[in-house]
Amino acid sequence: MAETRTEALHQNAEGLDIQTPDAILSYLADAQIEAAKVVRNAIPSIARAAEIIAGRLRGGGKLAYAAAGSSGLMALADALELPGTFGIHRDRIAILIAGGDEAFRMLAGGPEDDTEEAATAIADAGIGKGDCLIAISASGTTPYAVRAIEEAARRGAATIGIANNRGSALLRQAETAILLETPPELIAGSTRMGAGTAQKIALNMLSTLTAVHLGHVHDGYMVNLMADNIKLRDRAARIVAAVSGRGRDEAVRLLEKSGGAVKTAILLAAGADSADAAEKLLEGTGQKLRPALSAIEGSKGRKTPVLIKTEPEKGQQGD
């Protein structure tokens, strides 16, 4: 049917419309599973990308996403959850979708060809040196995504490309290329299915590993979450209780004392003199809770505070 893998006909597509509902759904489920499997092949490039993003955010830069259509929805889902889950401030995240706000009401196809809109969006978001752009396109040829990555690179930003076709323009333009070589879709070209699933998984992995590098994850707990509703306030209390070994009521009290900051509350439970002292300790450890806890443990019984190095020892991992 077409040259690119994302437009090719699936091996089970013939006669699909006359199959039983159970058979069609089985094919669809199997296709999603096969698409998910290919993400493993991209682990090395996802790891490199996460390190780059973490470095830019740690240095005060912004993280931007640029995409169109269903890839834009994958980007939106990842980006919008970063503040609540990992406490990354909203003003450090830019979401650029072809068609702008109108795309949230009607996902028209035309805007994905608008390269001038892409260039303008990059400029309006102030993306440049010290920042990082993730551009996403299943085909790897979407004009909006390709122009966004070109413009971001021209302005000095680090660029990451995610696409589902090998050798595509987006992957060639990106400094760090993440290839998700998914099988043809059961409905040819409907990349909201397998390709979109792989993109969502890759973005989940990318943003989560970035958060680990930034010190926002400790023993599988989101210790930098933004607790702005009942569920998340309860989660914050349970995290403080679990990590510190204190009871829930005590965890709630410590969170009140820390202004809702989970890591600060845990350090108070460990023996930090005050919330300010705990926050200064976190500054010294690059916001990483584990070395901060170790520093408090090591300083118990000492008359002078322990000096916390902000850089790892030679030969040691910093994350």
PDB file of C-alpha atoms in Angstrom:
ATOM      1  CA  MET A   1       0.000   0.000   0.000  1.00  0.00           C
ATOM      2  CA  ALA A   2       2.800   2.438   0.863  1.00  0.00           C
ATOM      3  CA  GLU A   3       6.536   2.518   1.419  1.00  0.00           C
ATOM      4  CA  THR A   4       6.662   3.416   5.097  1.00  0.00           C
ATOM      5  CA  ARG A   5       6.140   0.853   7.806  1.00  0.00           C
ATOM      6  CA  THR A   6       3.456   2.906   9.560  1.00  0.00           C
ATOM      7  CA  GLU A   7       1.371   2.911   6.336  1.00  0.00           C
ATOM      8  CA  ALA A   8       1.898  -0.759   5.399  1.00  0.00           C
ATOM      9  CA  LEU A   9      -0.863  -3.384   5.540  1.00  0.00           C
ATOM     10  CA  HIS A  10      -0.869  -5.697   8.569  1.00  0.00           C
ATOM     11  CA  GLN A  11      -0.620  -9.434   7.946  1.00  0.00           C
ATOM     12  CA  ASN A  12      -3.976 -10.014   9.669  1.00  0.00           C
ATOM     13  CA  ALA A  13      -5.798  -7.172   7.926  1.00  0.00           C
ATOM     14  CA  GLU A  14      -7.251  -9.113   4.990  1.00  0.00           C
ATOM     15  CA  GLY A  15     -10.924  -9.828   5.599  1.00  0.00           C
ATOM     16  CA  LEU A  16     -10.821  -8.004   8.939  1.00  0.00           C
ATOM     17  CA  ASP A  17     -14.229  -6.436   8.388  1.00  0.00           C
ATOM     18  CA  ILE A  18     -15.947  -9.836   8.099  1.00  0.00           C
ATOM     19  CA  GLN A  19     -14.321 -11.401  11.159  1.00  0.00           C
ATOM     20  CA  THR A  20     -16.229 -11.984  14.396  1.00  0.00           C
ATOM     21  CA  PRO A  21     -16.031  -9.228  17.025  1.00  0.00           C
ATOM     22  CA  ASP A  22     -13.968 -11.469  19.310  1.00  0.00           C
ATOM     23  CA  ALA A  23     -11.493 -12.200  16.513  1.00  0.00           C
ATOM     24  CA  ILE A  24     -11.122  -8.502  15.636  1.00  0.00           C
ATOM     25  CA  LEU A  25     -10.549  -7.556  19.255  1.00  0.00           C
ATOM     26  CA  SER A  26      -8.011 -10.369  19.657  1.00  0.00           C
ATOM     27  CA  TYR A  27      -6.078  -9.083  16.650  1.00  0.00           C
ATOM     28  CA  LEU A  28      -6.201  -5.559  18.049  1.00  0.00           C
ATOM     29  CA  ALA A  29      -4.983  -6.671  21.479  1.00  0.00           C
ATOM     30  CA  ASP A  30      -2.160  -8.744  19.985  1.00  0.00           C
ATOM     31  CA  ALA A  31      -1.092  -5.807  17.808  1.00  0.00           C
ATOM     32  CA  GLN A  32      -0.873  -3.546  20.869  1.00  0.00           C
ATOM     33  CA  ILE A  33       1.262  -6.110  22.686  1.00  0.00           C
ATOM     34  CA  GLU A  34       3.608  -6.441  19.701  1.00  0.00           C
ATOM     35  CA  ALA A  35       3.921  -2.654  19.476  1.00  0.00           C
ATOM     36  CA  ALA A  36       4.762  -2.399  23.166  1.00  0.00           C
ATOM     37  CA  LYS A  37       7.554  -4.957  22.830  1.00  0.00           C
ATOM     38  CA  VAL A  38       9.599  -2.817  20.439  1.00  0.00           C
ATOM     39  CA  VAL A  39      10.198  -0.170  23.108  1.00  0.00           C
ATOM     40  CA  ARG A  40      12.798  -2.441  24.715  1.00  0.00           C
ATOM     41  CA  ASN A  41      15.011  -1.965  21.666  1.00  0.00           C
ATOM     42  CA  ALA A  42      15.024   1.779  22.326  1.00  0.00           C
ATOM     43  CA  ILE A  43      16.189   1.578  25.959  1.00  0.00           C
ATOM     44  CA  PRO A  44      19.768   2.813  25.262  1.00  0.00           C
ATOM     45  CA  SER A  45      18.543   5.894  23.375  1.00  0.00           C
ATOM     46  CA  ILE A  46      15.809   6.604  25.946  1.00  0.00           C
ATOM     47  CA  ALA A  47      18.471   6.444  28.672  1.00  0.00           C
ATOM     48  CA  ARG A  48      20.662   8.964  26.833  1.00  0.00           C
ATOM     49  CA  ALA A  49      17.701  11.265  26.297  1.00  0.00           C
ATOM     50  CA  ALA A  50      16.697  11.170  29.983  1.00  0.00           C
ATOM     51  CA  GLU A  51      20.196  12.178  31.032  1.00  0.00           C
ATOM     52  CA  ILE A  52      20.113  15.132  28.642  1.00  0.00           C
ATOM     53  CA  ILE A  53      16.681  16.297  29.812  1.00  0.00           C
ATOM     54  CA  ALA A  54      17.663  16.005  33.468  1.00  0.00           C
ATOM     55  CA  GLY A  55      20.779  18.056  32.837  1.00  0.00           C
ATOM     56  CA  ARG A  56      18.825  20.826  31.146  1.00  0.00           C
ATOM     57  CA  LEU A  57      16.149  20.952  33.853  1.00  0.00           C
ATOM     58  CA  ARG A  58      18.771  20.840  36.607  1.00  0.00           C
ATOM     59  CA  GLY A  59      20.490  23.788  34.964  1.00  0.00           C
ATOM     60  CA  GLY A  60      17.304  25.856  35.004  1.00  0.00           C
ATOM     61  CA  GLY A  61      16.241  25.130  31.427  1.00  0.00           C
ATOM     62  CA  LYS A  62      12.862  24.187  30.008  1.00  0.00           C
ATOM     63  CA  LEU A  63      11.518  20.973  28.525  1.00  0.00           C
ATOM     64  CA  ALA A  64       9.327  21.359  25.437  1.00  0.00           C
ATOM     65  CA  TYR A  65       7.248  18.832  23.532  1.00  0.00           C
ATOM     66  CA  ALA A  66       6.283  19.358  19.865  1.00  0.00           C
ATOM     67  CA  ALA A  67       3.935  17.108  17.897  1.00  0.00           C
ATOM     68  CA  ALA A  68       0.749  16.905  15.867  1.00  0.00           C
ATOM     69  CA  GLY A  69      -2.335  14.692  15.867  1.00  0.00           C
ATOM     70  CA  SER A  70      -2.304  11.584  18.041  1.00  0.00           C
ATOM     71  CA  SER A  71       1.424  12.020  18.758  1.00  0.00           C
ATOM     72  CA  GLY A  72       0.503  15.419  20.177  1.00  0.00           C
ATOM     73  CA  LEU A  73      -1.989  13.775  22.515  1.00  0.00           C
ATOM     74  CA  MET A  74       0.734  11.383  23.739  1.00  0.00           C
ATOM     75  CA  ALA A  75       2.997  14.369  24.374  1.00  0.00           C
ATOM     76  CA  LEU A  76       0.224  16.251  26.146  1.00  0.00           C
ATOM     77  CA  ALA A  77      -0.542  13.307  28.448  1.00  0.00           C
ATOM     78  CA  ASP A  78       3.100  13.031  29.483  1.00  0.00           C
ATOM     79  CA  ALA A  79       3.779  16.731  29.905  1.00  0.00           C
ATOM     80  CA  LEU A  80       0.677  17.622  31.907  1.00  0.00           C
ATOM     81  CA  GLU A  81       1.399  15.032  34.571  1.00  0.00           C
ATOM     82  CA  LEU A  82       4.982  16.066  35.311  1.00  0.00           C
ATOM     83  CA  PRO A  83       4.107  18.834  37.814  1.00  0.00           C
ATOM     84  CA  GLY A  84       1.728  16.743  39.910  1.00  0.00           C
ATOM     85  CA  THR A  85       3.747  13.521  39.833  1.00  0.00           C
ATOM     86  CA  PHE A  86       7.283  14.842  40.089  1.00  0.00           C
ATOM     87  CA  GLY A  87       6.914  18.459  41.185  1.00  0.00           C
ATOM     88  CA  ILE A  88       8.458  19.897  38.016  1.00  0.00           C
ATOM     89  CA  HIS A  89       7.117  23.440  37.797  1.00  0.00           C
ATOM     90  CA  ARG A  90       4.621  24.100  35.016  1.00  0.00           C
ATOM     91  CA  ASP A  91       6.565  27.125  33.797  1.00  0.00           C
ATOM     92  CA  ARG A  92       9.487  24.811  32.999  1.00  0.00           C
ATOM     93  CA  ILE A  93       7.358  22.785  30.555  1.00  0.00           C
ATOM     94  CA  ALA A  94       6.142  23.872  27.097  1.00  0.00           C
ATOM     95  CA  ILE A  95       3.566  21.902  25.103  1.00  0.00           C
ATOM     96  CA  LEU A  96       3.515  22.743  21.384  1.00  0.00           C
ATOM     97  CA  ILE A  97       0.768  21.035  19.388  1.00  0.00           C
ATOM     98  CA  ALA A  98      -0.054  21.727  15.749  1.00  0.00           C
ATOM     99  CA  GLY A  99      -3.224  23.774  15.661  1.00  0.00           C
ATOM    100  CA  GLY A 100      -2.697  25.241  19.133  1.00  0.00           C
ATOM    101  CA  ASP A 101      -5.564  25.274  21.607  1.00  0.00           C
ATOM    102  CA  GLU A 102      -8.045  24.522  18.829  1.00  0.00           C
ATOM    103  CA  ALA A 103      -6.485  21.042  18.553  1.00  0.00           C
ATOM    104  CA  PHE A 104      -8.013  20.187  21.937  1.00  0.00           C
ATOM    105  CA  ARG A 105     -11.475  20.640  20.434  1.00  0.00           C
ATOM    106  CA  MET A 106     -10.945  19.390  16.872  1.00  0.00           C
ATOM    107  CA  LEU A 107      -7.847  17.391  15.900  1.00  0.00           C
ATOM    108  CA  ALA A 108      -7.742  18.536  12.267  1.00  0.00           C
ATOM    109  CA  GLY A 109      -5.038  17.253   9.952  1.00  0.00           C
ATOM    110  CA  GLY A 110      -4.152  20.478   8.171  1.00  0.00           C
ATOM    111  CA  PRO A 111      -2.158  22.161  10.965  1.00  0.00           C
ATOM    112  CA  GLU A 112       0.452  19.388  10.962  1.00  0.00           C
ATOM    113  CA  ASP A 113       1.697  20.759   7.613  1.00  0.00           C
ATOM    114  CA  ASP A 114       2.125  24.286   8.976  1.00  0.00           C
ATOM    115  CA  THR A 115       5.872  24.692   9.353  1.00  0.00           C
ATOM    116  CA  GLU A 116       5.637  28.421  10.045  1.00  0.00           C
ATOM    117  CA  GLU A 117       3.357  27.738  13.016  1.00  0.00           C
ATOM    118  CA  ALA A 118       5.986  25.333  14.352  1.00  0.00           C
ATOM    119  CA  ALA A 119       8.775  27.905  14.071  1.00  0.00           C
ATOM    120  CA  THR A 120       6.600  30.560  15.684  1.00  0.00           C
ATOM    121  CA  ALA A 121       5.624  28.218  18.527  1.00  0.00           C
ATOM    122  CA  ILE A 122       9.287  27.509  19.314  1.00  0.00           C
ATOM    123  CA  ALA A 123      10.058  31.232  19.324  1.00  0.00           C
ATOM    124  CA  ASP A 124       7.017  32.160  21.423  1.00  0.00           C
ATOM    125  CA  ALA A 125       7.898  29.490  23.986  1.00  0.00           C
ATOM    126  CA  GLY A 126      11.391  30.956  24.246  1.00  0.00           C
ATOM    127  CA  ILE A 127      13.082  27.645  23.485  1.00  0.00           C
ATOM    128  CA  GLY A 128      16.825  28.040  23.060  1.00  0.00           C
ATOM    129  CA  LYS A 129      20.196  27.407  24.637  1.00  0.00           C
ATOM    130  CA  GLY A 130      19.904  25.473  27.887  1.00  0.00           C
ATOM    131  CA  ASP A 131      16.522  23.994  26.962  1.00  0.00           C
ATOM    132  CA  CYS A 132      15.467  20.661  25.471  1.00  0.00           C
ATOM    133  CA  LEU A 133      12.838  19.778  22.866  1.00  0.00           C
ATOM    134  CA  ILE A 134      11.198  16.391  22.334  1.00  0.00           C
ATOM    135  CA  ALA A 135       9.570  16.163  18.896  1.00  0.00           C
ATOM    136  CA  ILE A 136       7.267  13.225  18.204  1.00  0.00           C
ATOM    137  CA  SER A 137       5.900  11.884  14.916  1.00  0.00           C
ATOM    138  CA  ALA A 138       4.840   8.338  14.068  1.00  0.00           C
ATOM    139  CA  SER A 139       5.815   8.713  10.420  1.00  0.00           C
ATOM    140  CA  GLY A 140       8.866  10.770  11.287  1.00  0.00           C
ATOM    141  CA  THR A 141       8.002  13.136   8.435  1.00  0.00           C
ATOM    142  CA  THR A 142       5.289  15.361   9.948  1.00  0.00           C
ATOM    143  CA  PRO A 143       6.274  18.885   8.774  1.00  0.00           C
ATOM    144  CA  TYR A 144       5.273  20.552  12.067  1.00  0.00           C
ATOM    145  CA  ALA A 145       7.450  18.207  14.166  1.00  0.00           C
ATOM    146  CA  VAL A 146      10.404  18.303  11.780  1.00  0.00           C
ATOM    147  CA  ARG A 147      10.406  22.114  11.571  1.00  0.00           C
ATOM    148  CA  ALA A 148      10.080  22.388  15.344  1.00  0.00           C
ATOM    149  CA  ILE A 149      13.180  20.286  15.860  1.00  0.00           C
ATOM    150  CA  GLU A 150      15.094  22.240  13.210  1.00  0.00           C
ATOM    151  CA  GLU A 151      14.151  25.583  14.776  1.00  0.00           C
ATOM    152  CA  ALA A 152      14.930  24.412  18.308  1.00  0.00           C
ATOM    153  CA  ALA A 153      18.348  23.169  17.193  1.00  0.00           C
ATOM    154  CA  ARG A 154      19.023  26.453  15.391  1.00  0.00           C
ATOM    155  CA  ARG A 155      18.319  28.292  18.637  1.00  0.00           C
ATOM    156  CA  GLY A 156      20.745  26.072  20.574  1.00  0.00           C
ATOM    157  CA  ALA A 157      18.367  23.697  22.335  1.00  0.00           C
ATOM    158  CA  ALA A 158      19.100  20.000  22.759  1.00  0.00           C
ATOM    159  CA  THR A 159      16.798  17.961  20.512  1.00  0.00           C
ATOM    160  CA  ILE A 160      15.265  14.514  20.927  1.00  0.00           C
ATOM    161  CA  GLY A 161      13.217  12.864  18.175  1.00  0.00           C
ATOM    162  CA  ILE A 162      10.756  10.001  18.638  1.00  0.00           C
ATOM    163  CA  ALA A 163       9.455   8.277  15.494  1.00  0.00           C
ATOM    164  CA  ASN A 164       8.235   4.882  14.348  1.00  0.00           C
ATOM    165  CA  ASN A 165       9.892   4.743  10.917  1.00  0.00           C
ATOM    166  CA  ARG A 166      13.594   3.987  10.534  1.00  0.00           C
ATOM    167  CA  GLY A 167      15.663   6.615   8.726  1.00  0.00           C
ATOM    168  CA  SER A 168      12.923   9.232   8.841  1.00  0.00           C
ATOM    169  CA  ALA A 169      13.627  12.958   8.617  1.00  0.00           C
ATOM    170  CA  LEU A 170      12.785  13.584  12.272  1.00  0.00           C
ATOM    171  CA  LEU A 171      15.284  10.999  13.492  1.00  0.00           C
ATOM    172  CA  ARG A 172      17.972  12.321  11.143  1.00  0.00           C
ATOM    173  CA  GLN A 173      17.492  15.868  12.433  1.00  0.00           C
ATOM    174  CA  ALA A 174      17.462  14.974  16.141  1.00  0.00           C
ATOM    175  CA  GLU A 175      20.638  14.964  18.223  1.00  0.00           C
ATOM    176  CA  THR A 176      19.209  11.976  20.097  1.00  0.00           C
ATOM    177  CA  ALA A 177      16.994   9.684  18.032  1.00  0.00           C
ATOM    178  CA  ILE A 178      14.528   7.256  19.613  1.00  0.00           C
ATOM    179  CA  LEU A 179      13.287   4.729  17.061  1.00  0.00           C
ATOM    180  CA  LEU A 180      10.144   2.787  17.988  1.00  0.00           C
ATOM    181  CA  GLU A 181       9.916   0.450  15.014  1.00  0.00           C
ATOM    182  CA  THR A 182       6.376  -0.791  15.548  1.00  0.00           C
ATOM    183  CA  PRO A 183       4.744  -3.309  13.186  1.00  0.00           C
ATOM    184  CA  PRO A 184       2.201  -2.120  10.602  1.00  0.00           C
ATOM    185  CA  GLU A 185      -1.122  -1.129  12.135  1.00  0.00           C
ATOM    186  CA  LEU A 186      -4.070  -3.497  11.912  1.00  0.00           C
ATOM    187  CA  ILE A 187      -5.831  -0.568  10.234  1.00  0.00           C
ATOM    188  CA  ALA A 188      -3.118   0.776   7.946  1.00  0.00           C
ATOM    189  CA  GLY A 189      -1.902   4.220   8.953  1.00  0.00           C
ATOM    190  CA  SER A 190      -3.997   4.420  12.132  1.00  0.00           C
ATOM    191  CA  THR A 191      -0.979   5.262  14.254  1.00  0.00           C
ATOM    192  CA  ARG A 192      -3.085   6.207  17.273  1.00  0.00           C
ATOM    193  CA  MET A 193      -3.033   2.448  17.956  1.00  0.00           C
ATOM    194  CA  GLY A 194       0.294   0.550  17.988  1.00  0.00           C
ATOM    195  CA  ALA A 195       2.582   3.490  17.247  1.00  0.00           C
ATOM    196  CA  GLY A 196       0.780   5.649  19.815  1.00  0.00           C
ATOM    197  CA  THR A 197       1.010   2.905  22.431  1.00  0.00           C
ATOM    198  CA  ALA A 198       4.761   2.607  21.919  1.00  0.00           C
ATOM    199  CA  GLN A 199       5.154   6.380  22.070  1.00  0.00           C
ATOM    200  CA  LYS A 200       3.236   6.584  25.347  1.00  0.00           C
ATOM    201  CA  ILE A 201       5.338   3.816  26.892  1.00  0.00           C
ATOM    202  CA  ALA A 202       8.574   5.452  25.733  1.00  0.00           C
ATOM    203  CA  LEU A 203       7.491   8.841  27.095  1.00  0.00           C
ATOM    204  CA  ASN A 204       6.528   7.250  30.418  1.00  0.00           C
ATOM    205  CA  MET A 205       9.974   5.692  30.632  1.00  0.00           C
ATOM    206  CA  LEU A 206      11.741   8.870  29.531  1.00  0.00           C
ATOM    207  CA  SER A 207      10.057  11.213  31.994  1.00  0.00           C
ATOM    208  CA  THR A 208      10.282   8.723  34.858  1.00  0.00           C
ATOM    209  CA  LEU A 209      14.011   8.147  34.394  1.00  0.00           C
ATOM    210  CA  THR A 210      14.481  11.908  34.136  1.00  0.00           C
ATOM    211  CA  ALA A 211      12.721  12.263  37.490  1.00  0.00           C
ATOM    212  CA  VAL A 212      14.979   9.590  38.997  1.00  0.00           C
ATOM    213  CA  HIS A 213      18.046  11.549  37.833  1.00  0.00           C
ATOM    214  CA  LEU A 214      16.604  14.706  39.373  1.00  0.00           C
ATOM    215  CA  GLY A 215      16.107  13.052  42.759  1.00  0.00           C
ATOM    216  CA  HIS A 216      12.320  12.997  42.566  1.00  0.00           C
ATOM    217  CA  VAL A 217      12.034   9.235  43.130  1.00  0.00           C
ATOM    218  CA  HIS A 218      13.137   7.329  46.227  1.00  0.00           C
ATOM    219  CA  ASP A 219      12.573   3.580  46.634  1.00  0.00           C
ATOM    220  CA  GLY A 220       9.763   3.752  44.097  1.00  0.00           C
ATOM    221  CA  TYR A 221       8.030   6.651  45.857  1.00  0.00           C
ATOM    222  CA  MET A 222       7.280   9.992  44.159  1.00  0.00           C
ATOM    223  CA  VAL A 223       8.923  12.083  46.857  1.00  0.00           C
ATOM    224  CA  ASN A 224       8.551  15.371  44.974  1.00  0.00           C
ATOM    225  CA  LEU A 225       4.840  15.132  44.194  1.00  0.00           C
ATOM    226  CA  MET A 226       2.609  18.175  44.332  1.00  0.00           C
ATOM    227  CA  ALA A 227      -0.107  17.237  46.844  1.00  0.00           C
ATOM    228  CA  ASP A 228      -2.971  19.466  45.748  1.00  0.00           C
ATOM    229  CA  ASN A 229      -5.982  17.236  46.404  1.00  0.00           C
ATOM    230  CA  ILE A 230      -7.259  14.805  49.048  1.00  0.00           C
ATOM    231  CA  LYS A 231      -5.866  11.722  47.323  1.00  0.00           C
ATOM    232  CA  LEU A 232      -2.398  13.175  46.882  1.00  0.00           C
ATOM    233  CA  ARG A 233      -2.247  14.594  50.403  1.00  0.00           C
ATOM    234  CA  ASP A 234      -3.042  11.135  51.690  1.00  0.00           C
ATOM    235  CA  ARG A 235      -0.381   9.671  49.391  1.00  0.00           C
ATOM    236  CA  ALA A 236       2.175  12.183  50.646  1.00  0.00           C
ATOM    237  CA  ALA A 237       1.446  11.197  54.249  1.00  0.00           C
ATOM    238  CA  ARG A 238       1.777   7.510  53.404  1.00  0.00           C
ATOM    239  CA  ILE A 239       5.095   8.128  51.656  1.00  0.00           C
ATOM    240  CA  VAL A 240       6.508  10.059  54.615  1.00  0.00           C
ATOM    241  CA  ALA A 241       5.327   7.336  56.998  1.00  0.00           C
ATOM    242  CA  ALA A 242       6.754   4.530  54.854  1.00  0.00           C
ATOM    243  CA  VAL A 243      10.181   6.096  54.313  1.00  0.00           C
ATOM    244  CA  SER A 244      10.608   7.495  57.819  1.00  0.00           C
ATOM    245  CA  GLY A 245       9.029   4.619  59.745  1.00  0.00           C
ATOM    246  CA  ARG A 246       6.781   7.083  61.611  1.00  0.00           C
ATOM    247  CA  GLY A 247       3.028   6.720  62.130  1.00  0.00           C
ATOM    248  CA  ARG A 248       0.575   8.395  59.782  1.00  0.00           C
ATOM    249  CA  ASP A 249      -0.464  11.086  62.282  1.00  0.00           C
ATOM    250  CA  GLU A 250       3.156  12.012  62.824  1.00  0.00           C
ATOM    251  CA  ALA A 251       3.693  12.052  59.056  1.00  0.00           C
ATOM    252  CA  VAL A 252       0.807  14.507  58.660  1.00  0.00           C
ATOM    253  CA  ARG A 253       2.287  16.736  61.368  1.00  0.00           C
ATOM    254  CA  LEU A 254       5.695  16.700  59.686  1.00  0.00           C
ATOM    255  CA  LEU A 255       4.144  17.577  56.336  1.00  0.00           C
ATOM    256  CA  GLU A 256       2.421  20.547  57.928  1.00  0.00           C
ATOM    257  CA  LYS A 257       5.759  21.639  59.356  1.00  0.00           C
ATOM    258  CA  SER A 258       7.454  21.237  55.965  1.00  0.00           C
ATOM    259  CA  GLY A 259       4.767  23.123  54.063  1.00  0.00           C
ATOM    260  CA  GLY A 260       3.728  19.931  52.293  1.00  0.00           C
ATOM    261  CA  ALA A 261       7.206  19.071  50.981  1.00  0.00           C
ATOM    262  CA  VAL A 262       7.615  15.297  51.215  1.00  0.00           C
ATOM    263  CA  LYS A 263      11.408  15.164  51.162  1.00  0.00           C
ATOM    264  CA  THR A 264      11.674  17.907  53.755  1.00  0.00           C
ATOM    265  CA  ALA A 265       9.184  16.103  56.025  1.00  0.00           C
ATOM    266  CA  ILE A 266      11.202  12.880  55.763  1.00  0.00           C
ATOM    267  CA  LEU A 267      14.394  14.718  56.700  1.00  0.00           C
ATOM    268  CA  LEU A 268      12.641  16.300  59.686  1.00  0.00           C
ATOM    269  CA  ALA A 269      11.651  12.807  60.794  1.00  0.00           C
ATOM    270  CA  ALA A 270      15.278  11.726  60.404  1.00  0.00           C
ATOM    271  CA  GLY A 271      16.501  14.496  62.708  1.00  0.00           C
ATOM    272  CA  ALA A 272      16.940  17.669  60.644  1.00  0.00           C
ATOM    273  CA  ASP A 273      16.826  20.696  62.961  1.00  0.00           C
ATOM    274  CA  SER A 274      14.276  22.612  60.890  1.00  0.00           C
ATOM    275  CA  ALA A 275      12.575  22.746  57.517  1.00  0.00           C
ATOM    276  CA  ASP A 276      15.122  25.351  56.388  1.00  0.00           C
ATOM    277  CA  ALA A 277      17.998  23.110  57.440  1.00  0.00           C
ATOM    278  CA  ALA A 278      16.454  20.168  55.601  1.00  0.00           C
ATOM    279  CA  GLU A 279      16.010  22.227  52.439  1.00  0.00           C
ATOM    280  CA  LYS A 280      19.618  23.443  52.572  1.00  0.00           C
ATOM    281  CA  LEU A 281      20.745  19.862  52.953  1.00  0.00           C
ATOM    282  CA  LEU A 282      18.755  18.902  49.853  1.00  0.00           C
ATOM    283  CA  GLU A 283      20.352  21.772  47.949  1.00  0.00           C
ATOM    284  CA  GLY A 284      23.730  20.318  48.848  1.00  0.00           C
ATOM    285  CA  THR A 285      22.819  16.866  47.576  1.00  0.00           C
ATOM    286  CA  GLY A 286      21.235  17.984  44.316  1.00  0.00           C
ATOM    287  CA  GLN A 287      17.739  17.354  45.733  1.00  0.00           C
ATOM    288  CA  LYS A 288      18.525  13.682  46.302  1.00  0.00           C
ATOM    289  CA  LEU A 289      16.970  12.294  49.452  1.00  0.00           C
ATOM    290  CA  ARG A 290      19.188   9.250  50.007  1.00  0.00           C
ATOM    291  CA  PRO A 291      22.496  11.115  50.456  1.00  0.00           C
ATOM    292  CA  ALA A 292      20.693  13.726  52.553  1.00  0.00           C
ATOM    293  CA  LEU A 293      19.444  11.000  54.902  1.00  0.00           C
ATOM    294  CA  SER A 294      22.934   9.514  55.010  1.00  0.00           C
ATOM    295  CA  ALA A 295      24.357  12.907  55.919  1.00  0.00           C
ATOM    296  CA  ILE A 296      21.951  13.277  58.844  1.00  0.00           C
ATOM    297  CA  GLU A 297      22.730   9.771  60.042  1.00  0.00           C
ATOM    298  CA  GLY A 298      26.457  10.415  59.746  1.00  0.00           C
ATOM    299  CA  SER A 299      26.254  13.718  61.592  1.00  0.00           C
ATOM    300  CA  LYS A 300      24.433  12.371  64.630  1.00  0.00           C
ATOM    301  CA  GLY A 301      26.614  12.856  67.644  1.00  0.00           C
ATOM    302  CA  ARG A 302      28.943  15.272  65.830  1.00  0.00           C
ATOM    303  CA  LYS A 303      29.333  18.893  66.876  1.00  0.00           C
ATOM    304  CA  THR A 304      29.775  20.194  63.329  1.00  0.00           C
ATOM    305  CA  PRO A 305      27.619  19.488  60.305  1.00  0.00           C
ATOM    306  CA  VAL A 306      28.761  17.129  57.602  1.00  0.00           C
ATOM    307  CA  LEU A 307      29.940  18.750  54.372  1.00  0.00           C
ATOM    308  CA  ILE A 308      27.807  17.475  51.501  1.00  0.00           C
ATOM    309  CA  LYS A 309      29.489  17.369  48.124  1.00  0.00           C
ATOM    310  CA  THR A 310      27.346  18.392  45.173  1.00  0.00           C
ATOM    311  CA  GLU A 311      29.380  16.294  42.724  1.00  0.00           C
ATOM    312  CA  PRO A 312      29.946  12.518  42.951  1.00  0.00           C
ATOM    313  CA  GLU A 313      33.332  11.088  43.736  1.00  0.00           C
ATOM    314  CA  LYS A 314      35.377  10.116  40.707  1.00  0.00           C
ATOM    315  CA  GLY A 315      34.222   6.752  39.419  1.00  0.00           C
ATOM    316  CA  GLN A 316      30.930   6.893  41.315  1.00  0.00           C
ATOM    317  CA  GLN A 317      27.435   7.398  39.944  1.00  0.00           C
ATOM    318  CA  GLY A 318      25.745  10.659  40.867  1.00  0.00           C
ATOM    319  CA  ASP A 319      22.170   9.360  40.589  1.00  0.00           C
TER     320      ASP A 319
END
